[in-house]
Amino acid sequence: MIESGSNPLIPGLEGGTLLTPPETTGRFIVVFAEGAEAPAGILRDAAGLPDVVTSRDLRTDEVTEETAQTTDTVFEELGMAVVSADPEQLGALQTSTKARGSVLSVSPELIHHVRADDYVRGYADGVGDLSRRLGVSGGPVPPAGQASGVSPQFFQDNPDLTWGIQATRADGSSFTGQGIAVAVLDTGFDAAHPDFGGRSVTMQSFIPGESAQDGHGHGTHCIGTACGPKSPTTGPRYGVAHEADIFVGKVLSNGGSGSDGGILAGIDWAVGSGCAIISMSLGADVPREHPPYTVAGQRALDRGSLIIAAAGNNAMRTQLDFGFVGAPANSPFIVAVGALNQQLDVAFFSARTLAEAKGGQVDVAGPGYQVYSSWPMPTRYRAISGTSMATPHVAGLAALWAEATGFRGRELWSVLTQESRRLLAPSLDVGSGLVFAP
Amino acid sequence: VSRDGEDGPRVPGEPNGEEEVPGELGADDGDGADGSSESLSPVTITVDDEHRAALGQVVEGLRQRGMQVDAVLEGLGMVTGRARDAAALWQVEGVSGVDSQIVHRLPPPDAEIQ
């Protein structure tokens, strides 16, 4: 991720983005481990810094320009300190037995400026961009994937992995979703599918007169993407959270339809079953927030369940119709997922943020074009497109994050967006970008 | 979210444009809107936080005002069912939302985009 040219003395700074090396103050920032006891004592005993004050002292005393510049200060709420130290003392902080386990990092204090040169830089960028557009100079505009650090530019299914598993880096994750319950509320599941032998699967139908067996296909496809196996009986890996516990809530009939009553009952059941993630590849093209889903999303979050829903397929971008996020995804407490194609561009059908509704935005994006996954037997596998297919990618990835961090509810939502990879596509269409595996 | 003081803005039975949603339900019936106006329409009741612990009482109140209760969702503090006069359900103490149910529909299994 760090481009070549990084200054080795200042880890974490991407040298390629700065015209000049960053200015430093000569002082250093010490970051203490969480729960490290008596940071001031560590600085004194390990590094021989005698006059360390805490930020609490500074708050009560008069802070002068001079004390702020020269005093070694511990910020207790942050678990950090700013110190003047020579190389020997710095070395001792990182190696001394007294400091062992208590000091996470020591790095130079940087000088930050008001960006007075932004106008000039912006002008230069503008001229450069115009030149490229007019074909005056050959500087290529970086394609979406490259600018976002994602490569290659065009993902393809290969014999081992679907393109979605590659693009989200699920294949490189050491997390599996083990111990995480994922509910998929859809058309049910083909319990006889050979790829799910030995898995923990709990099935419940909320459709009167129909069992949870999938008579449509959509549900089996979504469950495959979210929770399918690491090594299917044949063909490439298509599932993200391959050891998650699967909760199948049938809320859409074999004919593919269902109403709020069954969907809310399914959410209630999933929350009560302790599902950390509730994946809903369903919706209605209603251009306003539907209040029951606002409440349900909020109360589910309160109970530690994150609802992830499809933004909708009502766009026809080839005709400049961008559509809108429908219900339930347009509720503020439900994650709305847009669909990407293999070039990480917005899929032509993927709905755009509904500006009129609070919470009507697309929150994140996932692979949703020509997605290969499980289908009821005897068909076994099928590739289809839709925000319905992007949603279970994100649900499976959320299960990996839940396992990796222990986060639930709002914290889990936060880490998903925080760790998603920004794309060049408008945030109106992809939100925080492509969700990555931990 | 909806609180006690917010009573009134969403009454599906009132002629305020909300009829569009039940209209989708009517389309499902296929017999035209006239036939469905006589029948019970599916509703979702949201119970406010203060009354979630006493959900049973709220349900009883809803029944008394003519609601046929399909499910009591304790985890979410909601009640689903059918009612002829949805506006009347607002009068039950503890109700913070009365909404018509929406129908969600997938394309057929053989569609390329789902």
Coordinates of C-alpha atoms in Angstrom, one line a residue:
Chain A
M1 CA 0.0 0.0 0.0
I2 CA 2.9 2.4 0.7
E3 CA 4.3 3.7 -2.5
S4 CA 7.9 3.5 -3.3
G5 CA 9.7 6.6 -2.1
S6 CA 8.4 6.5 1.4
N7 CA 10.7 8.1 3.9
P8 CA 12.0 5.2 5.9
L9 CA 12.4 7.4 9.0
I10 CA 8.8 8.3 9.0
P11 CA 6.8 5.1 8.6
G12 CA 3.2 5.5 7.4
L13 CA 3.8 8.5 5.3
E14 CA 3.2 8.0 1.7
G15 CA 6.1 9.8 0.1
G16 CA 4.5 9.9 -3.3
T17 CA 1.8 12.3 -2.1
L18 CA 4.1 14.9 -0.8
L19 CA 6.3 17.3 -2.8
T20 CA 8.8 17.8 0.0
P21 CA 9.8 15.7 2.9
P22 CA 7.7 16.5 6.0
E23 CA 9.1 18.9 8.5
T24 CA 9.7 17.6 12.0
T25 CA 10.1 19.4 15.3
G26 CA 12.9 17.3 16.6
R27 CA 10.7 15.9 19.3
F28 CA 9.0 12.5 19.3
I29 CA 5.5 11.0 19.8
V30 CA 5.4 8.0 22.0
V31 CA 2.4 5.7 21.8
F32 CA 1.7 3.5 24.8
A33 CA -0.1 0.2 24.7
E34 CA -3.6 0.2 25.9
G35 CA -3.7 -0.1 29.7
A36 CA 0.0 0.6 30.1
E37 CA 0.4 1.7 33.7
A38 CA 2.0 5.0 34.7
P39 CA 3.3 6.3 31.3
A40 CA 5.3 9.1 33.0
G41 CA 7.0 6.5 35.2
I42 CA 8.0 4.5 32.1
L43 CA 9.5 7.5 30.4
R44 CA 11.4 8.3 33.6
D45 CA 12.7 4.8 34.4
A46 CA 13.3 3.5 30.9
A47 CA 14.5 6.6 29.0
G48 CA 15.7 8.7 31.9
L49 CA 13.4 11.6 31.2
P50 CA 13.0 13.2 34.6
D51 CA 10.6 16.1 34.1
V52 CA 7.5 14.6 32.5
V53 CA 4.3 16.3 33.2
T54 CA 0.8 15.1 32.5
S55 CA -1.8 16.9 30.4
R56 CA -3.8 17.2 33.6
D57 CA -1.0 19.3 35.1
L58 CA -0.9 21.5 32.0
R59 CA -4.6 22.1 32.2
T60 CA -4.5 23.5 35.7
D61 CA -1.2 25.5 35.2
E62 CA -0.8 28.3 32.8
V63 CA 0.4 26.9 29.5
T64 CA 2.9 29.2 27.8
E65 CA 4.2 28.8 24.3
E66 CA 7.5 27.9 26.0
T67 CA 6.2 25.1 28.2
A68 CA 4.3 23.7 25.3
Q69 CA 7.4 23.5 23.2
T70 CA 9.8 22.2 25.7
T71 CA 8.0 20.1 28.3
D72 CA 7.8 16.3 28.0
T73 CA 4.1 15.7 28.3
V74 CA 2.0 12.7 28.7
F75 CA -1.6 12.8 27.3
E76 CA -3.2 10.2 29.5
E77 CA -6.6 10.1 27.7
L78 CA -4.8 9.4 24.5
G79 CA -2.2 7.1 25.9
M80 CA 0.5 9.1 24.2
A81 CA 3.4 11.4 25.1
V82 CA 5.4 14.1 23.3
V83 CA 9.1 14.1 24.4
S84 CA 12.4 15.6 23.6
A85 CA 14.9 12.7 23.6
D86 CA 18.2 11.8 22.1
P87 CA 18.6 8.7 20.0
E88 CA 19.9 6.7 23.0
Q89 CA 16.9 7.5 25.1
L90 CA 14.6 6.6 22.2
G91 CA 16.4 3.3 21.7
A92 CA 15.9 2.6 25.4
L93 CA 12.2 3.2 25.1
Q94 CA 11.9 0.6 22.5
T95 CA 14.2 -2.0 23.9
S96 CA 14.3 -1.6 27.7
T97 CA 12.7 -4.3 29.8
K98 CA 11.0 -1.6 31.9
A99 CA 9.2 -0.4 28.8
R100 CA 8.6 -3.8 27.2
G101 CA 5.1 -4.3 26.1
S102 CA 4.1 -0.8 27.2
V103 CA 5.4 1.2 24.3
L104 CA 3.8 0.6 20.9
S105 CA 5.7 3.1 18.8
V106 CA 8.0 6.1 18.7
S107 CA 7.8 8.5 15.8
P108 CA 8.9 12.0 14.9
E109 CA 6.6 14.9 15.7
L110 CA 5.6 16.5 12.4
I111 CA 4.9 20.2 11.7
H112 CA 1.5 20.7 10.1
H113 CA 0.8 23.8 8.0
V114 CA -2.3 25.5 6.8
R115 CA -2.3 24.4 3.2
A116 CA -1.4 27.7 1.7
D117 CA 0.1 26.0 -1.3
D118 CA -3.1 24.2 -2.2
Y119 CA -4.3 26.8 -4.6
V120 CA -1.2 26.6 -6.7
R121 CA -1.1 22.8 -6.5
G122 CA -4.8 22.7 -7.4
Y123 CA -4.2 25.0 -10.4
A124 CA -1.3 22.8 -11.6
D125 CA -3.5 19.7 -11.2
G126 CA -6.3 21.5 -13.2
V127 CA -3.9 22.4 -16.0
G128 CA -2.6 18.9 -16.1
D129 CA -6.1 17.4 -16.2
L130 CA -7.1 19.7 -19.0
S131 CA -4.0 18.9 -20.9
R132 CA -4.7 15.2 -20.7
R133 CA -8.3 15.7 -21.7
L134 CA -7.2 17.7 -24.8
G135 CA -4.6 15.1 -25.6
V136 CA -1.7 17.6 -25.2
S137 CA 0.4 15.5 -23.0
G138 CA 0.5 11.8 -22.5
G139 CA 0.0 11.6 -18.7
P140 CA -2.6 8.8 -18.3
V141 CA -5.6 9.3 -16.0
P142 CA -5.3 6.4 -13.5
P143 CA -8.2 4.0 -13.9
A144 CA -10.4 3.4 -10.8
G145 CA -8.7 0.3 -9.6
Q146 CA -5.2 1.7 -9.8
A147 CA -6.1 5.0 -8.0
S148 CA -7.7 3.0 -5.2
G149 CA -4.8 0.6 -4.8
V150 CA -6.8 -2.3 -6.1
S151 CA -5.3 -4.4 -8.9
P152 CA -5.7 -5.9 -11.3
Q153 CA -8.0 -3.7 -13.3
F154 CA -10.3 -6.4 -14.5
F155 CA -11.2 -9.2 -12.2
Q156 CA -12.2 -12.5 -13.6
D157 CA -13.3 -15.8 -12.2
N158 CA -10.5 -18.3 -12.3
P159 CA -10.5 -22.1 -11.6
D160 CA -9.9 -21.4 -7.9
L161 CA -11.8 -18.2 -7.0
T162 CA -14.7 -16.1 -8.3
W163 CA -13.8 -12.6 -9.1
G164 CA -15.7 -11.3 -6.1
I165 CA -13.7 -13.4 -3.7
Q166 CA -10.5 -12.0 -5.3
A167 CA -11.7 -8.4 -5.4
T168 CA -12.7 -8.3 -1.8
R169 CA -9.5 -10.2 -0.8
A170 CA -11.6 -12.8 1.1
D171 CA -9.1 -15.4 -0.2
G172 CA -6.2 -13.8 1.6
S173 CA -8.0 -13.5 5.0
S174 CA -7.2 -15.8 7.9
F175 CA -10.7 -15.3 9.2
T176 CA -13.6 -17.7 8.3
G177 CA -16.7 -16.4 10.1
Q178 CA -16.3 -19.2 12.7
G179 CA -18.6 -18.6 15.7
I180 CA -20.5 -15.9 13.9
A181 CA -24.2 -16.4 13.1
V182 CA -25.3 -14.9 9.7
A183 CA -28.9 -14.7 8.8
V184 CA -29.9 -14.5 5.2
L185 CA -33.6 -13.5 4.8
D186 CA -34.6 -14.5 1.3
T187 CA -36.4 -17.3 -0.6
G188 CA -35.0 -20.0 1.7
F189 CA -32.2 -22.5 0.9
D190 CA -31.7 -25.8 -0.9
A191 CA -30.7 -28.0 2.1
A192 CA -29.7 -30.8 -0.2
H193 CA -27.0 -28.8 -1.9
P194 CA -23.8 -30.8 -1.7
D195 CA -21.5 -27.8 -0.9
F196 CA -23.0 -27.3 2.5
G197 CA -22.7 -30.8 4.1
G198 CA -21.5 -30.7 7.7
R199 CA -22.4 -27.0 8.1
S200 CA -24.5 -25.5 10.9
V201 CA -27.7 -24.5 9.1
T202 CA -30.9 -23.4 11.0
M203 CA -33.9 -22.9 8.8
Q204 CA -37.2 -21.2 9.5
S205 CA -40.0 -20.2 7.1
F206 CA -42.1 -17.1 7.6
I207 CA -44.2 -17.8 4.5
P208 CA -47.5 -19.5 5.3
G209 CA -47.8 -22.8 3.6
E210 CA -44.2 -23.0 2.4
S211 CA -41.2 -24.8 4.0
A212 CA -37.9 -23.0 4.1
Q213 CA -36.7 -25.1 1.2
D214 CA -35.8 -22.7 -1.7
G215 CA -38.3 -23.0 -4.6
H216 CA -36.8 -20.0 -6.4
G217 CA -33.0 -20.0 -6.3
H218 CA -32.3 -16.5 -5.2
G219 CA -31.9 -17.4 -1.5
T220 CA -29.5 -20.3 -2.2
H221 CA -27.4 -18.0 -4.4
C222 CA -27.2 -15.4 -1.7
I223 CA -26.4 -17.9 1.1
G224 CA -23.6 -19.3 -1.2
T225 CA -22.0 -15.9 -1.6
A226 CA -22.2 -15.0 2.1
C227 CA -21.4 -18.4 3.6
G228 CA -20.4 -20.8 0.9
P229 CA -17.5 -23.3 1.4
K230 CA -13.8 -22.7 1.1
S231 CA -13.5 -25.8 -1.2
P232 CA -16.7 -26.5 -3.1
T233 CA -17.4 -30.0 -4.5
T234 CA -16.4 -28.6 -7.8
G235 CA -15.4 -25.3 -9.3
P236 CA -14.1 -22.1 -7.8
R237 CA -14.6 -20.8 -4.3
Y238 CA -17.5 -18.4 -4.3
G239 CA -18.4 -18.1 -0.5
V240 CA -16.9 -15.5 1.9
A241 CA -17.5 -16.6 5.5
H242 CA -17.0 -20.3 4.9
E243 CA -17.3 -21.3 8.6
A244 CA -20.1 -19.0 9.7
D245 CA -23.3 -20.5 11.2
I246 CA -26.0 -20.1 8.6
F247 CA -29.5 -19.0 9.6
V248 CA -32.0 -19.3 6.7
G249 CA -35.1 -17.1 7.2
K250 CA -37.6 -17.6 4.4
V251 CA -39.4 -14.3 4.0
L252 CA -39.9 -14.4 0.3
S253 CA -42.1 -17.0 -1.3
N254 CA -41.1 -19.5 -4.0
G255 CA -42.7 -17.0 -6.3
G256 CA -40.2 -14.3 -5.1
S257 CA -42.5 -12.1 -3.1
G258 CA -43.1 -11.2 0.5
S259 CA -44.4 -8.4 2.7
D260 CA -43.2 -6.5 5.7
G261 CA -44.9 -8.8 8.1
G262 CA -42.8 -11.8 7.2
I263 CA -39.6 -9.8 6.8
L264 CA -39.9 -8.1 10.2
A265 CA -40.7 -11.5 11.7
G266 CA -37.5 -12.8 10.1
I267 CA -35.5 -9.9 11.5
D268 CA -37.0 -10.5 14.9
W269 CA -36.1 -14.2 14.7
A270 CA -32.6 -13.5 13.6
V271 CA -32.0 -10.9 16.3
G272 CA -33.4 -13.3 18.9
S273 CA -31.1 -16.0 17.5
G274 CA -28.1 -13.9 18.1
C275 CA -27.2 -13.3 14.5
A276 CA -24.5 -10.6 14.2
I277 CA -25.3 -10.1 10.6
I278 CA -28.7 -10.0 8.8
S279 CA -28.4 -10.0 5.0
M280 CA -31.4 -8.9 3.1
S281 CA -31.2 -9.0 -0.7
L282 CA -34.8 -7.6 -1.1
G283 CA -36.6 -4.4 -1.4
A284 CA -39.4 -2.4 -2.9
D285 CA -38.9 0.7 -5.1
V286 CA -40.4 3.1 -2.6
P287 CA -38.7 6.5 -2.8
R288 CA -39.0 7.4 0.8
E289 CA -38.0 5.9 4.2
H290 CA -40.4 3.3 5.4
P291 CA -40.7 3.8 9.2
P292 CA -40.9 0.2 10.4
Y293 CA -37.4 -0.5 8.9
T294 CA -36.0 2.5 10.6
V295 CA -37.2 1.2 14.0
A296 CA -36.2 -2.4 13.2
G297 CA -32.7 -1.4 12.1
Q298 CA -32.2 0.7 15.2
R299 CA -33.5 -1.9 17.6
A300 CA -31.5 -4.6 15.8
L301 CA -28.3 -2.6 16.2
D302 CA -29.2 -2.1 19.9
R303 CA -29.2 -5.9 20.2
G304 CA -25.9 -6.3 18.3
S305 CA -27.3 -7.3 14.9
L306 CA -26.3 -5.4 11.8
I307 CA -28.8 -5.4 8.9
I308 CA -27.3 -5.2 5.4
A309 CA -29.6 -4.7 2.5
A310 CA -29.5 -4.3 -1.3
A311 CA -29.6 -0.8 -2.6
G312 CA -31.8 -1.9 -5.5
N313 CA -31.6 -2.5 -9.2
N314 CA -33.9 0.3 -10.5
A315 CA -31.2 2.3 -12.3
M316 CA -30.7 2.1 -16.1
R317 CA -27.5 4.1 -16.3
T318 CA -27.0 3.4 -20.0
Q319 CA -30.1 5.7 -20.4
L320 CA -28.9 8.1 -17.7
D321 CA -31.5 6.9 -15.3
F322 CA -29.7 6.5 -12.0
G323 CA -32.6 5.1 -9.9
F324 CA -32.8 5.5 -6.2
V325 CA -32.3 3.4 -3.1
G326 CA -35.6 1.8 -2.1
A327 CA -36.9 0.3 1.2
P328 CA -35.6 -1.2 3.4
A329 CA -32.1 -0.2 2.4
N330 CA -33.0 3.6 2.5
S331 CA -33.5 3.4 6.2
P332 CA -30.8 5.2 8.2
F333 CA -30.0 2.2 10.4
I334 CA -29.6 -0.3 7.6
V335 CA -26.5 -0.6 5.5
A336 CA -27.3 -0.1 1.8
V337 CA -25.1 -2.0 -0.7
G338 CA -24.4 -1.0 -4.3
A339 CA -23.2 -3.3 -7.0
L340 CA -19.8 -3.2 -8.8
N341 CA -18.7 -4.9 -12.0
Q342 CA -15.4 -6.6 -12.6
Q343 CA -13.7 -3.3 -13.3
L344 CA -15.0 -2.0 -10.0
D345 CA -17.2 0.5 -11.8
V346 CA -20.8 0.9 -10.8
A347 CA -23.0 -1.7 -12.4
F348 CA -25.5 -0.2 -14.8
F349 CA -28.5 -1.2 -12.8
S350 CA -27.2 -0.3 -9.3
A351 CA -29.4 2.3 -7.6
R352 CA -28.1 5.8 -6.6
T353 CA -28.4 7.5 -3.2
L354 CA -31.9 8.7 -2.5
A355 CA -31.2 12.2 -1.5
E356 CA -34.6 13.0 -0.2
A357 CA -34.5 10.5 2.6
K358 CA -32.3 10.6 5.7
G359 CA -30.3 7.5 5.5
G360 CA -31.1 7.1 1.8
Q361 CA -27.5 6.9 0.8
V362 CA -25.6 3.9 -0.6
D363 CA -23.2 3.0 2.2
V364 CA -20.8 0.6 0.6
A365 CA -20.4 -1.5 -2.5
G366 CA -19.6 -5.1 -3.3
P367 CA -19.2 -7.4 -6.4
G368 CA -22.6 -7.6 -8.0
Y369 CA -22.1 -8.4 -11.7
Q370 CA -22.0 -11.9 -13.1
V371 CA -21.7 -13.4 -9.7
Y372 CA -21.2 -17.2 -9.6
S373 CA -22.7 -19.0 -6.6
S374 CA -24.8 -21.9 -5.5
W375 CA -28.2 -22.7 -7.0
P376 CA -30.7 -25.3 -6.0
M377 CA -30.0 -28.8 -7.4
P378 CA -29.8 -30.1 -9.9
T379 CA -28.5 -26.9 -11.5
R380 CA -26.0 -26.5 -8.6
Y381 CA -24.3 -23.3 -9.8
R382 CA -25.3 -20.2 -11.6
A383 CA -24.0 -16.7 -12.4
I384 CA -26.4 -13.8 -12.0
S385 CA -26.2 -10.0 -11.4
G386 CA -27.7 -7.6 -9.0
T387 CA -27.3 -5.6 -5.8
S388 CA -28.8 -8.8 -4.4
M389 CA -25.5 -10.4 -5.1
A390 CA -23.4 -7.6 -3.8
T391 CA -25.2 -7.6 -0.5
P392 CA -24.2 -11.1 0.6
H393 CA -20.6 -10.4 -0.3
V394 CA -20.7 -7.6 2.2
A395 CA -22.6 -9.7 4.8
G396 CA -19.9 -12.4 4.6
L397 CA -17.2 -9.8 4.9
A398 CA -19.0 -8.4 7.9
A399 CA -18.9 -11.8 9.5
L400 CA -15.1 -11.9 9.0
W401 CA -14.8 -8.5 10.6
A402 CA -17.1 -9.5 13.5
E403 CA -14.8 -12.5 14.1
A404 CA -11.6 -10.5 13.7
T405 CA -12.6 -7.6 16.0
G406 CA -15.3 -8.8 18.2
F407 CA -17.3 -5.8 17.2
R408 CA -21.1 -5.9 16.8
G409 CA -23.8 -3.5 15.7
R410 CA -22.7 0.1 15.2
E411 CA -19.0 -0.7 15.8
L412 CA -19.1 -3.4 13.2
W413 CA -20.8 -0.9 10.7
S414 CA -18.1 1.6 11.5
V415 CA -15.2 -0.8 10.8
L416 CA -16.7 -2.0 7.6
T417 CA -16.9 1.6 6.1
Q418 CA -13.6 2.6 7.7
E419 CA -11.8 -0.3 6.2
S420 CA -13.5 -0.3 2.8
R421 CA -11.4 0.7 -0.2
R422 CA -12.2 4.1 -1.7
L423 CA -13.1 4.1 -5.4
L424 CA -13.1 6.8 -8.0
A425 CA -16.9 6.2 -8.6
P426 CA -19.1 8.8 -6.9
S427 CA -19.9 8.3 -3.3
L428 CA -23.5 8.7 -4.3
D429 CA -23.2 5.3 -6.0
V430 CA -20.7 3.4 -3.9
G431 CA -20.6 5.1 -0.5
S432 CA -17.3 4.3 1.3
G433 CA -16.3 2.0 -1.5
L434 CA -15.5 -1.7 -1.9
V435 CA -15.6 -3.6 1.4
F436 CA -12.4 -5.6 2.0
A437 CA -11.8 -8.7 4.1
P438 CA -9.8 -8.2 7.3
Chain B
V1 CA -37.5 7.8 15.6
S2 CA -41.2 8.2 16.1
R3 CA -42.1 9.4 19.6
D4 CA -45.3 10.2 21.4
G5 CA -45.3 13.8 20.4
E6 CA -45.1 12.9 16.8
D7 CA -48.6 11.4 16.5
G8 CA -50.4 12.1 13.4
P9 CA -48.0 12.5 10.5
R10 CA -48.3 8.9 9.2
V11 CA -51.9 7.7 9.1
P12 CA -52.2 5.4 6.2
G13 CA -55.9 5.7 6.2
E14 CA -55.9 9.4 5.7
P15 CA -55.8 10.9 2.2
N16 CA -52.3 12.3 2.4
G17 CA -50.5 10.4 -0.4
E18 CA -49.7 7.4 1.7
E19 CA -52.3 5.6 -0.2
E20 CA -49.7 4.8 -2.8
V21 CA -48.2 2.1 -0.7
P22 CA -51.4 0.3 0.0
G23 CA -52.0 0.7 -3.7
E24 CA -49.1 -1.7 -4.3
L25 CA -50.9 -4.2 -2.1
G26 CA -54.1 -3.6 -4.1
A27 CA -52.2 -4.4 -7.3
D28 CA -51.2 -7.7 -5.7
D29 CA -54.8 -8.7 -5.3
G30 CA -55.4 -8.2 -9.0
D31 CA -59.1 -7.4 -8.5
G32 CA -58.8 -3.7 -8.5
A33 CA -58.7 -1.3 -5.5
D34 CA -62.5 -1.4 -4.9
G35 CA -62.5 -4.9 -3.7
S36 CA -59.5 -4.5 -1.4
S37 CA -60.9 -1.4 0.3
E38 CA -63.6 -3.5 1.9
S39 CA -61.1 -6.1 3.2
L40 CA -58.4 -5.9 5.9
S41 CA -55.1 -4.4 4.9
P42 CA -51.8 -5.6 6.3
V43 CA -50.3 -3.2 8.8
T44 CA -47.2 -2.9 11.0
I45 CA -47.5 -1.4 14.5
T46 CA -44.5 0.0 16.2
V47 CA -44.6 0.2 20.0
D48 CA -42.7 2.9 21.7
D49 CA -39.8 2.1 24.0
E50 CA -41.7 2.9 27.2
H51 CA -44.4 0.2 26.4
R52 CA -42.1 -2.5 25.0
A53 CA -42.0 -4.2 28.4
A54 CA -45.8 -4.3 28.5
L55 CA -46.3 -5.5 24.9
G56 CA -49.2 -7.7 25.9
Q57 CA -51.3 -4.8 26.9
V58 CA -50.7 -3.0 23.7
V59 CA -51.6 -6.1 21.7
E60 CA -54.8 -6.3 23.7
G61 CA -55.6 -2.7 22.9
L62 CA -54.9 -3.3 19.2
R63 CA -57.3 -6.3 19.2
Q64 CA -60.0 -4.2 20.8
R65 CA -59.7 -1.7 18.0
G66 CA -60.3 -4.4 15.4
M67 CA -56.8 -5.5 14.5
Q68 CA -56.2 -9.1 13.6
V69 CA -52.8 -9.8 15.0
D70 CA -50.5 -12.1 12.9
A71 CA -47.3 -11.8 15.0
V72 CA -46.0 -10.1 18.1
L73 CA -42.3 -9.4 17.5
E74 CA -40.9 -9.0 21.0
G75 CA -37.3 -8.5 19.9
L76 CA -38.3 -5.5 17.7
G77 CA -41.2 -4.2 19.7
M78 CA -43.6 -4.5 16.8
V79 CA -46.8 -6.1 16.0
T80 CA -47.9 -7.2 12.5
G81 CA -51.4 -8.0 11.4
R82 CA -54.4 -6.7 9.4
A83 CA -56.9 -4.0 10.1
R84 CA -59.8 -2.4 8.4
D85 CA -59.4 1.0 10.1
A86 CA -55.7 1.5 10.6
A87 CA -56.1 5.1 11.8
A88 CA -58.0 3.9 14.9
L89 CA -54.9 1.9 16.0
W90 CA -53.0 5.2 16.7
Q91 CA -55.3 5.6 19.7
V92 CA -53.9 2.6 21.5
E93 CA -51.5 3.7 24.2
G94 CA -47.9 2.9 23.4
V95 CA -48.3 2.9 19.6
S96 CA -45.7 5.1 18.0
G97 CA -46.2 4.0 14.4
V98 CA -48.9 2.6 12.1
D99 CA -47.7 1.7 8.7
S100 CA -49.1 -0.2 5.7
Q101 CA -47.1 -3.2 4.7
I102 CA -45.1 -3.0 1.5
V103 CA -44.8 -6.0 -0.8
H104 CA -41.2 -6.9 -1.9
R105 CA -40.9 -8.8 -5.2
L106 CA -38.0 -10.5 -6.8
P107 CA -37.6 -11.0 -10.6
P108 CA -38.3 -14.6 -11.8
P109 CA -35.6 -17.2 -11.2
D110 CA -34.4 -17.1 -14.8
A111 CA -33.8 -13.3 -14.9
E112 CA -30.2 -12.2 -15.4
I113 CA -30.5 -9.3 -13.0
Q114 CA -31.9 -10.0 -9.6

